Short mmCIF file of C-alpha atoms in Angstrom, two decimals:
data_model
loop_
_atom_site.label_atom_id
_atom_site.label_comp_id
_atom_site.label_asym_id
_atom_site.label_seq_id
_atom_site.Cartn_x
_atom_site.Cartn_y
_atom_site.Cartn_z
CA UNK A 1 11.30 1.87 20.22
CA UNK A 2 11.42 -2.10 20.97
CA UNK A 3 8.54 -4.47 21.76
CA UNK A 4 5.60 -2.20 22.72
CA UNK A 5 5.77 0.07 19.31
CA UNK A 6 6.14 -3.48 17.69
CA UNK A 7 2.99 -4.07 19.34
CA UNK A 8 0.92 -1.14 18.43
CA UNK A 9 2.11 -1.48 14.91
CA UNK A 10 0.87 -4.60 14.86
CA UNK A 11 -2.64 -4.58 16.96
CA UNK A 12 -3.10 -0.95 14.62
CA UNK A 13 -2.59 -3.38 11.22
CA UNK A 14 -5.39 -5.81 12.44
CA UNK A 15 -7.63 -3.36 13.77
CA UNK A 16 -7.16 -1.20 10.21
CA UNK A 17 -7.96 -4.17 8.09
CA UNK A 18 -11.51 -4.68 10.43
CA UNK A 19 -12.28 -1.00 10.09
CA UNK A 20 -15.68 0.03 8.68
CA UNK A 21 -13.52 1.14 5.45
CA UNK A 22 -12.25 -1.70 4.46
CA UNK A 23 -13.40 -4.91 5.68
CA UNK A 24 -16.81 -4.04 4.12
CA UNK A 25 -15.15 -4.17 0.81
CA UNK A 26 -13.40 -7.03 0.74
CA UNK A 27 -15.61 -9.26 -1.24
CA UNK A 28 -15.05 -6.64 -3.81
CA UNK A 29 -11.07 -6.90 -4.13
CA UNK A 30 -11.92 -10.64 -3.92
CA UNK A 31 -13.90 -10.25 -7.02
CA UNK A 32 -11.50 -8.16 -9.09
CA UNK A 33 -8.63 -9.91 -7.93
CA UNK A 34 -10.00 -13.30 -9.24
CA UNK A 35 -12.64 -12.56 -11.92
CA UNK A 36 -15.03 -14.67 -9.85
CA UNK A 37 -18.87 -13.22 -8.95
CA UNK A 38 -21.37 -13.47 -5.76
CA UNK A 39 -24.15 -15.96 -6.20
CA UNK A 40 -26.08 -17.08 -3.24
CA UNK A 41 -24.09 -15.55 -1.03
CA UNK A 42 -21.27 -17.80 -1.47
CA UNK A 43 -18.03 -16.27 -3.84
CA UNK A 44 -17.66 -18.39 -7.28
CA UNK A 45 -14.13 -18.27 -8.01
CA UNK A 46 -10.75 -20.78 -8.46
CA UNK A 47 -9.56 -20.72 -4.50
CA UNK A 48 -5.85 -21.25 -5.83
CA UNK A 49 -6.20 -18.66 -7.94
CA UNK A 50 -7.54 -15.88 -5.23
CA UNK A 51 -5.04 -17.28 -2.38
CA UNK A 52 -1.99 -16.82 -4.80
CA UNK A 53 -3.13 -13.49 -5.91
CA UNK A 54 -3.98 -12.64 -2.47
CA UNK A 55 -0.22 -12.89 -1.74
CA UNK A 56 0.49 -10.54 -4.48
CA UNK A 57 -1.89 -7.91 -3.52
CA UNK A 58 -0.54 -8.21 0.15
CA UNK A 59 2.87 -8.14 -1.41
CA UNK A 60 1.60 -4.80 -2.76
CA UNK A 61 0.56 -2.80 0.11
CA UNK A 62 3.18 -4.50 1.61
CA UNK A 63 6.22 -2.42 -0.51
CA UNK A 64 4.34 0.91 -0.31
CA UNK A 65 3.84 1.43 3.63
CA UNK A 66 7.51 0.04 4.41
CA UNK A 67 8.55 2.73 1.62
CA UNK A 68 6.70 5.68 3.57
CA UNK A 69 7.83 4.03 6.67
CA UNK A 70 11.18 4.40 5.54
CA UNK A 71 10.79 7.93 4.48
CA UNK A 72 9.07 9.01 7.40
CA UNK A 73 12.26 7.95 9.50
CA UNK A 74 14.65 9.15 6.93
CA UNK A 75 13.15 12.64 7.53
CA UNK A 76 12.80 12.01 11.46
CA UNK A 77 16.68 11.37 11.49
CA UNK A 78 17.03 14.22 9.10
CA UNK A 79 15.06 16.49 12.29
CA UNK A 80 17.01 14.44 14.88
CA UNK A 81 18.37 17.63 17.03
CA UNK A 82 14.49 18.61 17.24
CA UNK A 83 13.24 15.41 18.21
CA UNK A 84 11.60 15.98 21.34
CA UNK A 85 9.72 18.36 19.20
CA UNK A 86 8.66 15.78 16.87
CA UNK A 87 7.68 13.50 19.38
CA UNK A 88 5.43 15.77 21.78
CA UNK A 89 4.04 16.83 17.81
CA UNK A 90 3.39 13.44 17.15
CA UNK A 91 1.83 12.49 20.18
CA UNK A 92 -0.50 15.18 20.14
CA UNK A 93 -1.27 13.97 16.62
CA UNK A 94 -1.93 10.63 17.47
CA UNK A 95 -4.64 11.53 20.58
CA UNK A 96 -6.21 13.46 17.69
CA UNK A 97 -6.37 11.11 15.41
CA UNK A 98 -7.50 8.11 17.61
CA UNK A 99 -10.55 10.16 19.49
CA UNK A 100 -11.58 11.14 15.67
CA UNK A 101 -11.59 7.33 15.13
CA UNK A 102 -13.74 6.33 18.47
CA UNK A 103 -15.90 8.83 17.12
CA UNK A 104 -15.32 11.49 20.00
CA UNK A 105 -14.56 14.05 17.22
CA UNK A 106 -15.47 14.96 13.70
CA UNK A 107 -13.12 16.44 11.80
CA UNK A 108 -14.09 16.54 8.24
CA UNK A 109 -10.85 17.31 6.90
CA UNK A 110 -9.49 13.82 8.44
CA UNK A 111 -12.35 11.99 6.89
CA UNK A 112 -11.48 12.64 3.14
CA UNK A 113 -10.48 9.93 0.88
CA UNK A 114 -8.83 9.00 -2.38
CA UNK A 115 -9.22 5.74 -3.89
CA UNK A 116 -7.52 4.83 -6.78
CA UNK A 117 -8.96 2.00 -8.95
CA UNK A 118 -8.86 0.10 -11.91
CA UNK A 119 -11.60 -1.27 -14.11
CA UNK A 120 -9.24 -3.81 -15.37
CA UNK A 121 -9.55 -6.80 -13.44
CA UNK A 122 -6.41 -8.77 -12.02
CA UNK A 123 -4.78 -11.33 -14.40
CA UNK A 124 -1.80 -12.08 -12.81
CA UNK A 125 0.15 -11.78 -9.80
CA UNK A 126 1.92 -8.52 -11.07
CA UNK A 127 -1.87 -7.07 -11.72
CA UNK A 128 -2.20 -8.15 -8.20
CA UNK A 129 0.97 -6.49 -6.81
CA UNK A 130 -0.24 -3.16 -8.83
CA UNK A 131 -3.98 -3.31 -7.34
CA UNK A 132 -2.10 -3.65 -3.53
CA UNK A 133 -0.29 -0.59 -4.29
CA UNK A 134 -2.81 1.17 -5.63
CA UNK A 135 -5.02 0.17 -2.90
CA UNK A 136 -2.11 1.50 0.03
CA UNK A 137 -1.50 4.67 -1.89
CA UNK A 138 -5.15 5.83 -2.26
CA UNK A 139 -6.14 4.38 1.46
CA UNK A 140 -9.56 5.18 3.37
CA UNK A 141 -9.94 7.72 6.27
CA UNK A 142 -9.76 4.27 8.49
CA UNK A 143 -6.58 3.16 7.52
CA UNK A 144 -5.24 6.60 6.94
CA UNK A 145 -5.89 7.50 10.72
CA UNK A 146 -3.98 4.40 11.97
CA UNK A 147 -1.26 4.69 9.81
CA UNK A 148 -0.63 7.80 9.69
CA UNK A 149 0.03 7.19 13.54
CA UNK A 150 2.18 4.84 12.88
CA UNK A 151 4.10 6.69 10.46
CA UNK A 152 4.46 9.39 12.99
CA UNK A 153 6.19 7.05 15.61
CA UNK A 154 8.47 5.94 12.90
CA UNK A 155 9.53 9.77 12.16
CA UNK A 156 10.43 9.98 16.00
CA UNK A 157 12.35 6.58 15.50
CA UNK A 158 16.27 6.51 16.14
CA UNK A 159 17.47 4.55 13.23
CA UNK A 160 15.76 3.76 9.50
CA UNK A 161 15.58 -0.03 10.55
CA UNK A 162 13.33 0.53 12.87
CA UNK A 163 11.20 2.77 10.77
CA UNK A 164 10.73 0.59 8.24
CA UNK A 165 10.74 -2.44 10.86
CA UNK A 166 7.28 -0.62 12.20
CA UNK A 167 5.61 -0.19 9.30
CA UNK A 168 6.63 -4.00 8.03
CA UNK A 169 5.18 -4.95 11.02
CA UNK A 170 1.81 -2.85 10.50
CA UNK A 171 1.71 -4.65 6.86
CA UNK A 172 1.29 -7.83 8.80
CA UNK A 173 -0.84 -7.24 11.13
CA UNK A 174 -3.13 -6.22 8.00
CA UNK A 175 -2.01 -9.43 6.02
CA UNK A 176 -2.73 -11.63 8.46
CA UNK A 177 -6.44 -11.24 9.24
CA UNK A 178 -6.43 -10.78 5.05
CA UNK A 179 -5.50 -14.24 4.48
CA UNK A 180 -7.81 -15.80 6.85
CA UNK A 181 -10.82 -13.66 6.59
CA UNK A 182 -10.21 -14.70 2.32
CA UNK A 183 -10.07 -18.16 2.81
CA UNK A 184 -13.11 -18.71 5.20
CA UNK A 185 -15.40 -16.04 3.12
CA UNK A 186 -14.30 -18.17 0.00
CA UNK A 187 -16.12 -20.82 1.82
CA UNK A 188 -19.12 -18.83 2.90
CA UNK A 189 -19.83 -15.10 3.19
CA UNK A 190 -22.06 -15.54 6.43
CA UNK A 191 -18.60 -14.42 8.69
CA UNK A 192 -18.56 -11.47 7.10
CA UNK A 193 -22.37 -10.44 8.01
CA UNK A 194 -21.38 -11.20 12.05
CA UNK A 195 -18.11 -9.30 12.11
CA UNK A 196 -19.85 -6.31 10.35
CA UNK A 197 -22.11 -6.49 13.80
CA UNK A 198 -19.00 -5.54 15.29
CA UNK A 199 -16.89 -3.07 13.06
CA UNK A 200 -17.91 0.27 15.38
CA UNK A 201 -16.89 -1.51 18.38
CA UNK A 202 -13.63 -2.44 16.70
CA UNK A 203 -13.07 0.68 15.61
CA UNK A 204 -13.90 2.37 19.09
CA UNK A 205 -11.26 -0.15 20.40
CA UNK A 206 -8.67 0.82 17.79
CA UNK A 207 -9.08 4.82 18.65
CA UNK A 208 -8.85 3.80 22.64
CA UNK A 209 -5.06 2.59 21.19
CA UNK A 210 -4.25 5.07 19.51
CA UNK A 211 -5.11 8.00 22.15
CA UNK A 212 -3.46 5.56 24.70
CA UNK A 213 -0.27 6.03 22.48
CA UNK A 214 -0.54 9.70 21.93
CA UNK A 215 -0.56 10.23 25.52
CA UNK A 216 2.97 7.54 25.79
CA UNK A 217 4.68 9.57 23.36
CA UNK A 218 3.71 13.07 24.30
CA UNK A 219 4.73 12.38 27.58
CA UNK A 220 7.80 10.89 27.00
CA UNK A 221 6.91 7.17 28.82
CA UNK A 222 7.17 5.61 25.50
CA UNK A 223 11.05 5.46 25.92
CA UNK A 224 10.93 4.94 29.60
CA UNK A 225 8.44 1.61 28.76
CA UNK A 226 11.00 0.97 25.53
CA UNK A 227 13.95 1.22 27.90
CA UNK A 228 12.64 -0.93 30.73
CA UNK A 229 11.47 -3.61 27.87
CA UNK A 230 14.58 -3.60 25.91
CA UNK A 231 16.05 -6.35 28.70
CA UNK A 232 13.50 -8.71 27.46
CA UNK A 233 13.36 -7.94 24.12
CA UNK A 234 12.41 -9.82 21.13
CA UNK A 235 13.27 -7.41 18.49
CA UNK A 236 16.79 -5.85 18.28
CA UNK A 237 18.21 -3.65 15.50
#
């Protein structure tokens, strides 16, 4: 599992933070992270204030999707001898999971949610740290869909590194578009009104991933890909 699970972890992350879940909501976390309100569609708030705490909450969801990418391949090395198992399983899985996200199916089941929230606001960077958690541990059907692929590919993972390598990876590919989407809406909120335009399409693009790899880990090219790209690898545990 080299570069091209790298990638999907990563492309997944982006594509999670821009579904119709979450992005939606940001100016909300932006809000309770900094105390600041919406007036005239711009955000009033201390900027220094909301990009440190930003870090914290990032920090947050950060810890808790490394620690259940870390578990996830603790119990895939556990199931080693049944692997193949776990991997046509997973892939199977995935397809599932990615044609219920471009909207091809409509399971109800997948579409449940628990949010946990506070009605304290953030004071400080550990309040910030706590909301990020609490945010990653009570994630959306959107996010739940992608990473629960992801978690899936690091249960069929050979080592823990990697595991927890994927799901670090997944964390920034959600941090990323976080911190840039928070500075320029701190500015204005008119971004946010185009990209909205655009959140089915994103999504549609994030479930054509997804079933993409389903179908390279239930059929076993995932490895054959891995192996041919491990001579030109970037990433080596």
């Amino acid at each position: 599992m080299n570069d091209i699970g790298i990638f999907f972890a990563f492309v997944g992350g982006i594509l999670s933070f821009f579904s119709p879940c979450v992005f939606p909501l940001l100016p909300a976390y932006i809000t309770h992270l900094t105390g600041g309100k919406i007036e005239n569609s711009r955000l009033k708030l201390n900027r220094s204030t909301l990009y440190f705490r930003s870090v914290g909450f990032i920090v947050g969801f950060s810890l808790i999707f490394i620690v259940l990418g870390a578990s996830a391949s603790f119990i895939g090395k556990i199931l080693m001898n049944y692997r193949v198992i776990i991997m046509q399983i997973a892939g199977l899985l995935i397809i599932i999971f990615g044609l219920q996200m471009a909207g091809f199916l409509k399971f109800k089941f997948l579409m449940k949610e628990k949010r946990i929230y506070t009605g304290r606001q953030s004071k400080n960077m550990f309040s910030s740290i706590l909301l990020g958690m609490a945010f990653a541990s009570g994630w959306s059907p959107c996010v739940g869909l992608a990473l629960s692929s992801i978690l899936l590919l690091a249960s069929s993972s050979e080592t823990l590194s990697k595991g927890i390598f994927l799901l670090a990876t997944y964390s920034l590919g959600m941090a990323i578009p976080f911190l840039i989407i928070t500075i320029v809406i701190s500015y204005s909120l008119k971004v946010m009104i185009r990209i909205n335009k655009s959140l089915s399409k994103l999504a549609f693009i994030n479930g054509g991933l997804m079933v993409m790899l389903g179908f390279l880990v239930l059929s076993g090219q995932m490895q054959k890909i891995s192996a041919w790209l491990s001579a030109y690898s970037l990433f080596e545990f």
